[in-house]
PDB file of C-alpha atoms in Angstrom:
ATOM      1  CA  UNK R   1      89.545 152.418  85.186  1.00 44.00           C
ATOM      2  CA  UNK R   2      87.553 150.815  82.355  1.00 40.00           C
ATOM      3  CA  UNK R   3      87.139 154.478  80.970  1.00 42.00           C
ATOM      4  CA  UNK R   4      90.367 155.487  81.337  1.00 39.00           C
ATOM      5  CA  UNK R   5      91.668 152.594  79.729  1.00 36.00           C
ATOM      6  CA  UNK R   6      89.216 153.014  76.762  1.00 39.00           C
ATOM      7  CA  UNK R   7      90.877 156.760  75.903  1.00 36.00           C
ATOM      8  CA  UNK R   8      94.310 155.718  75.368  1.00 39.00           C
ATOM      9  CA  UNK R   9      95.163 156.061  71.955  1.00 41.00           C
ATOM     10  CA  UNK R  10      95.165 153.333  69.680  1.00 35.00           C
ATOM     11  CA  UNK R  11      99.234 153.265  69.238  1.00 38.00           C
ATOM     12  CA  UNK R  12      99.665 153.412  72.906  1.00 36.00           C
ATOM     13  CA  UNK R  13      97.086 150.266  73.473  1.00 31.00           C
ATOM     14  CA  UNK R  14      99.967 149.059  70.525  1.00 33.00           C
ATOM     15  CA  UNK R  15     102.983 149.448  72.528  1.00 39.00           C
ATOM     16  CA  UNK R  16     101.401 147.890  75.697  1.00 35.00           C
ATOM     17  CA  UNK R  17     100.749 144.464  73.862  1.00 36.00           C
ATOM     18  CA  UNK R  18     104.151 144.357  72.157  1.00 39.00           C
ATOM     19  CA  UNK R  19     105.367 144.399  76.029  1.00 37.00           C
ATOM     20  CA  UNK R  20     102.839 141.879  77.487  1.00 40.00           C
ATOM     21  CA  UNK R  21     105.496 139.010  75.942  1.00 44.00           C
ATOM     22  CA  UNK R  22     108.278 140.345  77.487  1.00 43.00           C
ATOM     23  CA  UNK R  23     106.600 140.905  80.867  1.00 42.00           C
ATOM     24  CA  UNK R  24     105.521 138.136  81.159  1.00 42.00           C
ATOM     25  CA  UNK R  25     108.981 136.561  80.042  1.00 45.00           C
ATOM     26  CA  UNK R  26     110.767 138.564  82.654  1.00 46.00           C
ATOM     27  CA  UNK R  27     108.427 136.922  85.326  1.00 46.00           C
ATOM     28  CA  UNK R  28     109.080 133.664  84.100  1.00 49.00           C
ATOM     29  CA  UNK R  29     112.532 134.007  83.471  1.00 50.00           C
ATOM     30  CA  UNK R  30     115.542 133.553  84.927  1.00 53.00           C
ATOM     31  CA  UNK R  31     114.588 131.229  86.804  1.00 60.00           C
ATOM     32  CA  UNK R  32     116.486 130.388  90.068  1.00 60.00           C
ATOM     33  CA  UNK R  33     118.468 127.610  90.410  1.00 62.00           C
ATOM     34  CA  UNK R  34     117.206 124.699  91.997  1.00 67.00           C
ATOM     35  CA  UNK R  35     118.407 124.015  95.801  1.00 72.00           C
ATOM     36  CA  UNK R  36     120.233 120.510  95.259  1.00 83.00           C
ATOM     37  CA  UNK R  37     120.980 120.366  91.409  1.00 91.00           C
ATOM     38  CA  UNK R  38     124.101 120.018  90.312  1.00 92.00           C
ATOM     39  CA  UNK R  39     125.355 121.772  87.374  1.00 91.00           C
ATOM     40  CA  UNK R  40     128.378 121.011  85.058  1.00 86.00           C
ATOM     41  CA  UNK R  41     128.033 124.357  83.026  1.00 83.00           C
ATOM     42  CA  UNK R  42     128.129 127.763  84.948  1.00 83.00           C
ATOM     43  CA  UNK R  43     128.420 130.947  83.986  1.00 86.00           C
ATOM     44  CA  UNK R  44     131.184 131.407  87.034  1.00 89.00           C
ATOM     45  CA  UNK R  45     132.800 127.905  87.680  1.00 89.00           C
ATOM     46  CA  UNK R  46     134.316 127.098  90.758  1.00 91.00           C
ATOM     47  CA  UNK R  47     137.552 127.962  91.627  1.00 91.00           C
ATOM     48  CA  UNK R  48     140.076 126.418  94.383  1.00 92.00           C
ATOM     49  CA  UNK R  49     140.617 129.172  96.913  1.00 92.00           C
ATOM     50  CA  UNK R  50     144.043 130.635  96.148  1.00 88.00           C
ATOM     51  CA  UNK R  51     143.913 130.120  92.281  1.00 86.00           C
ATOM     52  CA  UNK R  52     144.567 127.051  90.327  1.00 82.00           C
ATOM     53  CA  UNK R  53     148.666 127.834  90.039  1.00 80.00           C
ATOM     54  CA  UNK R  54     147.994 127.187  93.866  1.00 85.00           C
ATOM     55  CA  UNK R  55     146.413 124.368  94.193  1.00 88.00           C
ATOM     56  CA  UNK R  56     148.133 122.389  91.320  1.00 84.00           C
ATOM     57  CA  UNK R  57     151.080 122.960  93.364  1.00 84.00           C
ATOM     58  CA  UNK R  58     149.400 121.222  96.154  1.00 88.00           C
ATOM     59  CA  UNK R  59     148.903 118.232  94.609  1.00 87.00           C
ATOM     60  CA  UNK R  60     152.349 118.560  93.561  1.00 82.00           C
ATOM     61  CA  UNK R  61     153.650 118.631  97.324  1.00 82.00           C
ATOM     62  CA  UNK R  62     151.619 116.706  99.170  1.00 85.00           C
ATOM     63  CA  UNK R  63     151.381 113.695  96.640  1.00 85.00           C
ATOM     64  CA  UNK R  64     152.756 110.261  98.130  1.00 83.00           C
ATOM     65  CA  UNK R  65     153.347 107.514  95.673  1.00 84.00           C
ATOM     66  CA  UNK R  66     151.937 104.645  97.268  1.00 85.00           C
ATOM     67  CA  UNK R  67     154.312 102.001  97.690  1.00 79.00           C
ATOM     68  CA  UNK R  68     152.406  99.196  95.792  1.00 81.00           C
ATOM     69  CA  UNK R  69     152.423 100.823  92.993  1.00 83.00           C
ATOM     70  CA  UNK R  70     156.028 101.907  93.011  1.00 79.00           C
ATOM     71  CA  UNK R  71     157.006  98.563  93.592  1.00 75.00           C
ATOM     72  CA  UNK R  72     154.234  97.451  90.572  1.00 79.00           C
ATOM     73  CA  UNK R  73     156.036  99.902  88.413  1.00 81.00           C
ATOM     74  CA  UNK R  74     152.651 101.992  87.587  1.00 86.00           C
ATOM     75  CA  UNK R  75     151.809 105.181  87.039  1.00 86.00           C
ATOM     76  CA  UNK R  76     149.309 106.902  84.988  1.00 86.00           C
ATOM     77  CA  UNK R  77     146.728 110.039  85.316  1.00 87.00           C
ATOM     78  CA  UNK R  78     143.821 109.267  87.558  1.00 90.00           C
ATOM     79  CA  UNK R  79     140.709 111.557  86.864  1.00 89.00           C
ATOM     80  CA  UNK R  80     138.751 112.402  89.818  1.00 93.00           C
ATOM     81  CA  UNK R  81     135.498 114.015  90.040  1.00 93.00           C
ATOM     82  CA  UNK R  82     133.842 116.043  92.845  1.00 95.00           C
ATOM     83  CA  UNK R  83     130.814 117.993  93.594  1.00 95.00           C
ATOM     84  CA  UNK R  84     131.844 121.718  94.671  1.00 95.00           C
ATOM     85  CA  UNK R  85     128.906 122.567  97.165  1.00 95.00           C
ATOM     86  CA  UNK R  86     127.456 126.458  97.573  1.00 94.00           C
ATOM     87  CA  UNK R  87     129.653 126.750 101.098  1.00 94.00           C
ATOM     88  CA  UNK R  88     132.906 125.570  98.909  1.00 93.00           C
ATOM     89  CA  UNK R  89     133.247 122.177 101.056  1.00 94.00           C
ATOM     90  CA  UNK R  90     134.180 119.194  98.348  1.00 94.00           C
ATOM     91  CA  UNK R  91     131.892 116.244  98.583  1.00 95.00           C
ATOM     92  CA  UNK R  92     130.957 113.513  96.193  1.00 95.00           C
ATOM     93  CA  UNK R  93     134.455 112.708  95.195  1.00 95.00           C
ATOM     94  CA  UNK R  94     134.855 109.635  92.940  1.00 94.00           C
ATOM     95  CA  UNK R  95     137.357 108.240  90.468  1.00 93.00           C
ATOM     96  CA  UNK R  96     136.006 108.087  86.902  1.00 89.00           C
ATOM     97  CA  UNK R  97     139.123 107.198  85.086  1.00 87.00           C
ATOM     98  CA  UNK R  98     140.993 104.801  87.225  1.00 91.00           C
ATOM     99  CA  UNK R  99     144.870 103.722  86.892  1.00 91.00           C
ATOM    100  CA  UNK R 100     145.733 101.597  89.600  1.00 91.00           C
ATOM    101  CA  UNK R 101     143.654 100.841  92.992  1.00 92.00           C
ATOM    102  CA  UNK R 102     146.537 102.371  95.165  1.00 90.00           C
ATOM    103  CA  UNK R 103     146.883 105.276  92.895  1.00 92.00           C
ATOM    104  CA  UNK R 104     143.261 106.264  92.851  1.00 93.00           C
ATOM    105  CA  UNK R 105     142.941 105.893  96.613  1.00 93.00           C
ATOM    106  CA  UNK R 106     146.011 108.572  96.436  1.00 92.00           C
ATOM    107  CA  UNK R 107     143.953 111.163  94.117  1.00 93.00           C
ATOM    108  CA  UNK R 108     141.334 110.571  96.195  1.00 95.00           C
ATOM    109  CA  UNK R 109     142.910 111.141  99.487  1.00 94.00           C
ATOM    110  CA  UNK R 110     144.543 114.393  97.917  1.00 93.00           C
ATOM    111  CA  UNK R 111     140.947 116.046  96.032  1.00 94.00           C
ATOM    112  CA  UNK R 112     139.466 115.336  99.874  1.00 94.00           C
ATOM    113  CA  UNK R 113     142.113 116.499 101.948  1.00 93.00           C
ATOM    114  CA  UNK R 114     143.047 119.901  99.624  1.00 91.00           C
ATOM    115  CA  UNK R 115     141.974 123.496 100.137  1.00 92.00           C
ATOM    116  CA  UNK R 116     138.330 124.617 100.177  1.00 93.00           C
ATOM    117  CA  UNK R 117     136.646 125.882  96.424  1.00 94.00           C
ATOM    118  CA  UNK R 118     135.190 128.969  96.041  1.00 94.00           C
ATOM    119  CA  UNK R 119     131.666 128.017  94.788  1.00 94.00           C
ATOM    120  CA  UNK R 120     130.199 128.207  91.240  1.00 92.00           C
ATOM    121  CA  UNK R 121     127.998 130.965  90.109  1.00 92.00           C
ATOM    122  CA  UNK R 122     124.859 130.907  87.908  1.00 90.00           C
ATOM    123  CA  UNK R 123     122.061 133.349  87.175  1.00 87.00           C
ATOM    124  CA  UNK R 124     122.589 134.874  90.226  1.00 88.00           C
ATOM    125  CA  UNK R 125     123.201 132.036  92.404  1.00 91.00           C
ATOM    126  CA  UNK R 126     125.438 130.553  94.291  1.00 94.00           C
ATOM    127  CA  UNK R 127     124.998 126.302  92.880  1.00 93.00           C
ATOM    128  CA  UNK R 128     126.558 123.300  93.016  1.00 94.00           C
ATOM    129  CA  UNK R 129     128.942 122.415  90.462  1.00 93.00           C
ATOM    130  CA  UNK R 130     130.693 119.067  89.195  1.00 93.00           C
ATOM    131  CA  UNK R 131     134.342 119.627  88.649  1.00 91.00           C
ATOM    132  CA  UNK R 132     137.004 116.893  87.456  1.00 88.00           C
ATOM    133  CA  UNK R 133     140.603 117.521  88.012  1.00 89.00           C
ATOM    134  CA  UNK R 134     143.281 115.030  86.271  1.00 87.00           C
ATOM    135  CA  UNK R 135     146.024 114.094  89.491  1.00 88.00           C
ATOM    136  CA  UNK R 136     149.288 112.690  87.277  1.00 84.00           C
ATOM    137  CA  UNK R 137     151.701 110.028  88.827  1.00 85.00           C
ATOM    138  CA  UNK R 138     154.843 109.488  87.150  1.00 79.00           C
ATOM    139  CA  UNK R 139     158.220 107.681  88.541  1.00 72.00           C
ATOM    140  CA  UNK R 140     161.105 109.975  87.675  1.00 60.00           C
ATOM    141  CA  UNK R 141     164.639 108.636  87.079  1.00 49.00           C
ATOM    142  CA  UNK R 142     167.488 110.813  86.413  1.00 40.00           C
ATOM    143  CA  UNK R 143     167.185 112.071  83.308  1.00 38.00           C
ATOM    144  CA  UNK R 144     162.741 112.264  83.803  1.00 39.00           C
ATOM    145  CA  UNK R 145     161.936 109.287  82.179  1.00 39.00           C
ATOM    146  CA  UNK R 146     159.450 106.776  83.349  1.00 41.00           C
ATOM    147  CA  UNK R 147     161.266 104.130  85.838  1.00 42.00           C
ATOM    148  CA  UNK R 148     160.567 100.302  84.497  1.00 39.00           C
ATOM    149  CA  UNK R 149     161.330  97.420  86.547  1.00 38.00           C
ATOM    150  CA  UNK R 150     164.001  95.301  85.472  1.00 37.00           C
ATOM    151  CA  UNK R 151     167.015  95.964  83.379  1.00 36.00           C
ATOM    152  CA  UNK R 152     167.204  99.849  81.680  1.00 38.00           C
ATOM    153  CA  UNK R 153     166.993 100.043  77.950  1.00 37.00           C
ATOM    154  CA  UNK R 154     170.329  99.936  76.293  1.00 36.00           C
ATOM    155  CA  UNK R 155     172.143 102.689  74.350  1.00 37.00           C
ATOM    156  CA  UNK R 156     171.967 103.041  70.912  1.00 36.00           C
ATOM    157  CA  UNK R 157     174.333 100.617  69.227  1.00 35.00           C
ATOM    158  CA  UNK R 158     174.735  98.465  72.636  1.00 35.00           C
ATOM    159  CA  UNK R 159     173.491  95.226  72.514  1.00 35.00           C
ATOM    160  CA  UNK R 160     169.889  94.614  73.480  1.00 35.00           C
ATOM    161  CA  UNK R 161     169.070  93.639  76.635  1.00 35.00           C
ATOM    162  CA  UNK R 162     165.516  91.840  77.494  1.00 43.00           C
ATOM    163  CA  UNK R 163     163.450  94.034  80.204  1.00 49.00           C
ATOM    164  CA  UNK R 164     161.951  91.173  82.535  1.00 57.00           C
ATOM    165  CA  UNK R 165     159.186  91.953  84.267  1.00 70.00           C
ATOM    166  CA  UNK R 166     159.782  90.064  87.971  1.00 75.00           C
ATOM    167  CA  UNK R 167     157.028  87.273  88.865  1.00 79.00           C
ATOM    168  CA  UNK R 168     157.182  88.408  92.437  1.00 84.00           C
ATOM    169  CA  UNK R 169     158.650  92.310  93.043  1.00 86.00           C
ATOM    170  CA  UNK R 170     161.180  93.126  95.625  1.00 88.00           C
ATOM    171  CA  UNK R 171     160.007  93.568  98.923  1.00 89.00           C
ATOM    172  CA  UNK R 172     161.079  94.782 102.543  1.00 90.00           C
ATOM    173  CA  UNK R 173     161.545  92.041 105.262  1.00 89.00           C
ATOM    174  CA  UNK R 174     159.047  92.225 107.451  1.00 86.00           C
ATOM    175  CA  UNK R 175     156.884  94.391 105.450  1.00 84.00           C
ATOM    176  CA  UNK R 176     156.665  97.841 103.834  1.00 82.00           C
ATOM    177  CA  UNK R 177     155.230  99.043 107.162  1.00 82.00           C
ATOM    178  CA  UNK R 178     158.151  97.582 108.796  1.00 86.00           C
ATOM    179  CA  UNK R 179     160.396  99.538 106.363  1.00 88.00           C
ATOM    180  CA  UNK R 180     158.772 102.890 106.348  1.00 87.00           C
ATOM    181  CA  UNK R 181     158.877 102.677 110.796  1.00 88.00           C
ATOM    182  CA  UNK R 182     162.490 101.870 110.918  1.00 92.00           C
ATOM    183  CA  UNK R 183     162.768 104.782 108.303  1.00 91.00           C
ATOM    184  CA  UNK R 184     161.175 107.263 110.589  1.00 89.00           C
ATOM    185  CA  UNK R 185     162.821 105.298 113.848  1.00 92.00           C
ATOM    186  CA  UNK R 186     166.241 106.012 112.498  1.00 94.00           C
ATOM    187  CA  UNK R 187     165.572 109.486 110.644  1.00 93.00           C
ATOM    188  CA  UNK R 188     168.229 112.550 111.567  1.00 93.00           C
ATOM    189  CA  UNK R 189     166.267 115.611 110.811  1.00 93.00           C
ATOM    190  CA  UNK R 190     169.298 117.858 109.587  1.00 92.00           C
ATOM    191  CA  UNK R 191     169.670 121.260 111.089  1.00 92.00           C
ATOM    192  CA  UNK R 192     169.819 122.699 108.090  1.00 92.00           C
ATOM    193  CA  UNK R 193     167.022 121.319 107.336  1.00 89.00           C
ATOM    194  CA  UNK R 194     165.563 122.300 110.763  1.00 91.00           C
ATOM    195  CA  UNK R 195     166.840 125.769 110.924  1.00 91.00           C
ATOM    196  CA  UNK R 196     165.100 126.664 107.423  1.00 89.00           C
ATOM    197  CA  UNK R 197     162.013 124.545 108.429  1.00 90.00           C
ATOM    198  CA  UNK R 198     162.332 122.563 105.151  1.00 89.00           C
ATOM    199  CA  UNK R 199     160.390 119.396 104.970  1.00 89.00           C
ATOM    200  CA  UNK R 200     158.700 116.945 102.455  1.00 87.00           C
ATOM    201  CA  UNK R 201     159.799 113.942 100.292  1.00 87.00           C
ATOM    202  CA  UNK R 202     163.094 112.688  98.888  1.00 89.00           C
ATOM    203  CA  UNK R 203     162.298 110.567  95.648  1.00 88.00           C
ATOM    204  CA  UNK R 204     165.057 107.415  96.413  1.00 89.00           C
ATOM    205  CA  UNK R 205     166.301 104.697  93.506  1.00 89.00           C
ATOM    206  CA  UNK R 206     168.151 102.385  94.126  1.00 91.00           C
ATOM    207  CA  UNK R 207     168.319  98.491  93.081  1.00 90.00           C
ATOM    208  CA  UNK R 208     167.719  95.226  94.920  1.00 91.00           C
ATOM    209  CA  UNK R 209     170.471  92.776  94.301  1.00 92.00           C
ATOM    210  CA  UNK R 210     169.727  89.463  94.184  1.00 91.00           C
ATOM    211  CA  UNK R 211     170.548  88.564  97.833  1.00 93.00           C
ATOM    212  CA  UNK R 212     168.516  91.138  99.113  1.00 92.00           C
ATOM    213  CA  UNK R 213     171.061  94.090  99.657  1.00 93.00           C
ATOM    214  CA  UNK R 214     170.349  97.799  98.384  1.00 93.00           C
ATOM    215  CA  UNK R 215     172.959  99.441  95.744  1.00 93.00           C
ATOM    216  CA  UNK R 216     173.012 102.233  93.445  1.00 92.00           C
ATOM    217  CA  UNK R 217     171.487 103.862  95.547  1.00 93.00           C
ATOM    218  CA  UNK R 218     170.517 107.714  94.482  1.00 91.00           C
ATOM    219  CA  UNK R 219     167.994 110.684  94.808  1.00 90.00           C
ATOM    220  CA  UNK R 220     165.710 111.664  91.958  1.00 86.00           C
ATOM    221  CA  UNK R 221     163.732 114.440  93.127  1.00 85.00           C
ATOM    222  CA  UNK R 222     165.915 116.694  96.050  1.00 87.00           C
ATOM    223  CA  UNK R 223     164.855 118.381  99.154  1.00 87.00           C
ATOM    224  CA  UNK R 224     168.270 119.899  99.798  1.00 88.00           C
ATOM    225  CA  UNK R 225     169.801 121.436 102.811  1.00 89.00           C
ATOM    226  CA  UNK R 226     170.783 118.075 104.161  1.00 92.00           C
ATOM    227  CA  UNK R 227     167.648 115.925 103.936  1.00 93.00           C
ATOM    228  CA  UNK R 228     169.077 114.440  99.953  1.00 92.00           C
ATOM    229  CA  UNK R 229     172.024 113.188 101.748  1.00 94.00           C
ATOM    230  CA  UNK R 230     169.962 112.016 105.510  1.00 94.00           C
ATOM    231  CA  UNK R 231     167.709 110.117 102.714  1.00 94.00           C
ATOM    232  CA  UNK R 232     170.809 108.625 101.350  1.00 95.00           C
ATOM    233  CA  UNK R 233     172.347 107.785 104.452  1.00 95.00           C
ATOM    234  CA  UNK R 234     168.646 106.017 105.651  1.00 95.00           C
ATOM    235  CA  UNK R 235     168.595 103.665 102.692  1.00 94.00           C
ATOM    236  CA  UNK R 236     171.964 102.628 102.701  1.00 94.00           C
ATOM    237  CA  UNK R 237     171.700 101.508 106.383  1.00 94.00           C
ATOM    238  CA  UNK R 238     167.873  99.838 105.791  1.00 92.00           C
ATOM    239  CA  UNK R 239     167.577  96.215 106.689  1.00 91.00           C
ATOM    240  CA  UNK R 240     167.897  93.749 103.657  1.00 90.00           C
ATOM    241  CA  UNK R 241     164.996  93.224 101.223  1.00 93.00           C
ATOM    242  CA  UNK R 242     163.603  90.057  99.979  1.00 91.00           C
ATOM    243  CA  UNK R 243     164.631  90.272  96.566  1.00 91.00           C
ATOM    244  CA  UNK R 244     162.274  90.011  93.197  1.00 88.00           C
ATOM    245  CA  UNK R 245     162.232  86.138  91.632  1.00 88.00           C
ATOM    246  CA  UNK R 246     161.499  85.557  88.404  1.00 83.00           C
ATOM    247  CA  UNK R 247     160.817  81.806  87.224  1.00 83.00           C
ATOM    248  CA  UNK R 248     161.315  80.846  90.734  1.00 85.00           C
ATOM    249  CA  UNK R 249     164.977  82.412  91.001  1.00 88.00           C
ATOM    250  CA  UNK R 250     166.378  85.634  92.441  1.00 89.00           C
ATOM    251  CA  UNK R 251     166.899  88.917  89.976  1.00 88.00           C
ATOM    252  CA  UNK R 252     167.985  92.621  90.571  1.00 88.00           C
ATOM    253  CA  UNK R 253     165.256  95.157  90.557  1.00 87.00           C
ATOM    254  CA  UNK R 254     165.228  98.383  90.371  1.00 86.00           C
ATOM    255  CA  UNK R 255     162.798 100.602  92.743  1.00 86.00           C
ATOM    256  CA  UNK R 256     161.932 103.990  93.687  1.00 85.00           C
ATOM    257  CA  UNK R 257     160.575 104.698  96.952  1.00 84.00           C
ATOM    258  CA  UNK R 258     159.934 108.522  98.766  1.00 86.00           C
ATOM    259  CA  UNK R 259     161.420 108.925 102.232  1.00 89.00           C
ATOM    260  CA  UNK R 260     159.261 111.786 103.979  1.00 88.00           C
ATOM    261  CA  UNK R 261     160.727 114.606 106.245  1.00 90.00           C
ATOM    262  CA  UNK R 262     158.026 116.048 108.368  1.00 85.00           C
ATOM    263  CA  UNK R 263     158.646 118.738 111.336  1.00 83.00           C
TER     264      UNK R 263
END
């Protein structure tokens, strides 16, 4: 061998130590990723499983405004981050822009309880990837603004009239649990409804006088085929509410509230 390699010509003994780098740097390099890191910049990210259209419209359906913070008049985008792991399972999850306590238990319930991921790629890997999705909750009235308790803002050129925000908010005798049981108790699925295997929530608003009874009473977001006006029908019949006090004495409110149709 020593012979052999002492006969090569003086260009080819050239060439081979231009390569040695790059040998070398192809044994070195890429390098495979490590078991447990987590990355937050792949060359393939993670993707839900179904596309993102898909899985925004998750969120979308199966998103249940807490009651608390209907009734607290909040709303907001809560950020929630996750770890994507290689088989796709979500772990990790954790809220790192919080809005309100009940709506960040929400997004959290809803990241944990969604579809599987398709796992992140990177230099030929399958890895584990940090993703953050933002999870929006708004209260829609009728014409899609924000709901605020207390009086609505006045016209233009109508006299203005002070938006009070209630010392203690309206509440259900008994107890929002109370509320949402005789709700189901006293539901009529419609057969409609049934027939075309509809189901979901029926955004209600209505306002709680100041002895306790429910009025105005009115879908914001629809179901249809029967369950708009079986949501209607459920409110108007509900048991009295303790109403919101302000200074000690009894005001109106206004609230929004989602009455769920489930087969």
């Amino acid at each position: 061998m020593k012979h052999a390699f002492r006969l090569l010509p003086l260009a080819a003994l050239l060439n081979m130590a231009a390569l040695a780098p790059t040998v070398a740097q192809k044994l070195k390099y890429p390098k495979a990723p490590a078991a447990s890191e987590i990355y937050d910049a792949v060359e393939k990210p993670a993707v839900p499983v179904g596309g993102v259209e898909a899985y925004a419209q998750y969120l979308a359906d199966k998103q249940q405004y807490p009651t608390a913070a209907l009734q607290a008049g909040a709303q907001g985008t809560v950020t929630v981050t996750f770890v994507v792991e290689k088989t796709g399972a979500i772990s990790n999850v954790t809220v790192s822009q919080p809005v309100n306590p009940a709506l960040d238990a929400e997004a959290i319930r809803l990241i944990k309880g969604g579809p599987r991921w398709t796992p992140a790629q990177h230099r030929g890997g399958v890895v584990r990837q940090r993703a953050t999705v933002p999870i929006s909750f708004e209260i829609p009235t009728e014409n899609g603004a924000a709901a605020t308790a207390g009086t609505p803002a006045p016209a233009a050129g109508a006299a203005t009239t002070q938006v009070v925000k209630p010392d203690q908010p309206a509440r259900p005798v008994g107890g929002t649990d109370a509320f949402f049981e005789w709700i189901q108790k006293n539901q009529k699925y419609p057969a409609l409804a049934l027939q075309r295997k509809v189901q979901g929530k029926v955004l209600m608003e209505f306002v709680v006088q100041k002895d306790g009874t429910l009025t105005e009473i009115k879908p914001v977001q629809r179901l249809g085929s029967g369950l708009d006006e079986e949501a209607i029908r459920l409110i108007k019949a509900a048991p009295k509410w303790q109403p919101a006090t302000y200074q000690g004495q009894p005001m109106k409110q206004k609230m929004v509230l989602p009455v769920l149709f489930t087969l």
